Amino acid sequence: MSSTSWTVWLRDRVSRTVPPGQVLPDRQPAYVASWIYVFGVLTLASLVVVVLTGMGLSLGGVAWWHTSTLGRYVNSLHLWSVELFFVVMVIHLWGKFWMAAWRGGRALTWVTGVVALLASIGTAFTGYLVQTNFDSQWISTQAKDGLNSVGIGAFFNVLDTGQMILFHVVLLPFAVGIIAVAHVILVRRHGVVPPLDEVATAPGTASAAPAEEVQR
């Protein structure tokens, strides 16, 4: 493999971005055992289910979830994984807000999390528009006038099912995925934010009085 290949570049870039041992750490500070730290992982897990079930629906076609028992089952999995995704993501966001998660040079980590939420809202909205049922017709017609009033209805036509499928299946999920990866990399780079009453320790370094650690 040539040293100029993109895989070598990516590996070197990650090694410069994330401290040694923090890409897939097997130990974390004891305070990570708190439930408030679980919701970030739950958000990622539900996102994986959303993507996998969405890929299944895309392969089945726009009528599959109306005419097939398996299609309706996959559609239900997709719907409820999206519901779970937003519930745990909002809890994660609020939890980190009250913990002031932007402390210790983590401002960009916080910003990417907020942007991921906004991009996810757009993805969910276009998902409602491509259901190809009465709900999608009602939502699209109600949204049309509002979007036209702010001047974006010309290039974001909610009545164009094909365009909404493109946004929902390709463009917005790609954006959410890229932002989510960037968010995780930033978490690994700066470490998990400690509670307000804990002394923050940079990842990969030891403090004068090291906190108790738990093996994950």
Short mmCIF file of C-alpha atoms in Angstrom, two decimals, residues 125 129 135-145 158-159:
data_model
loop_
_atom_site.label_atom_id
_atom_site.label_comp_id
_atom_site.label_asym_id
_atom_site.label_seq_id
_atom_site.Cartn_x
_atom_site.Cartn_y
_atom_site.Cartn_z
CA PHE A 125 -39.73 16.18 8.36
CA LEU A 129 -43.51 13.75 3.47
CA ASP A 135 -50.66 12.01 6.49
CA SER A 136 -47.91 12.93 4.04
CA GLN A 137 -50.40 14.74 1.77
CA TRP A 138 -51.78 16.72 4.69
CA ILE A 139 -48.35 17.64 6.10
CA SER A 140 -46.99 18.67 2.69
CA THR A 141 -49.96 20.88 1.80
CA GLN A 142 -49.87 22.54 5.22
CA ALA A 143 -46.11 23.14 4.95
CA LYS A 144 -46.22 24.44 1.37
CA ASP A 145 -47.60 27.89 2.13
CA VAL A 158 -42.60 19.70 -0.37
CA LEU A 159 -45.23 18.61 -2.90
#
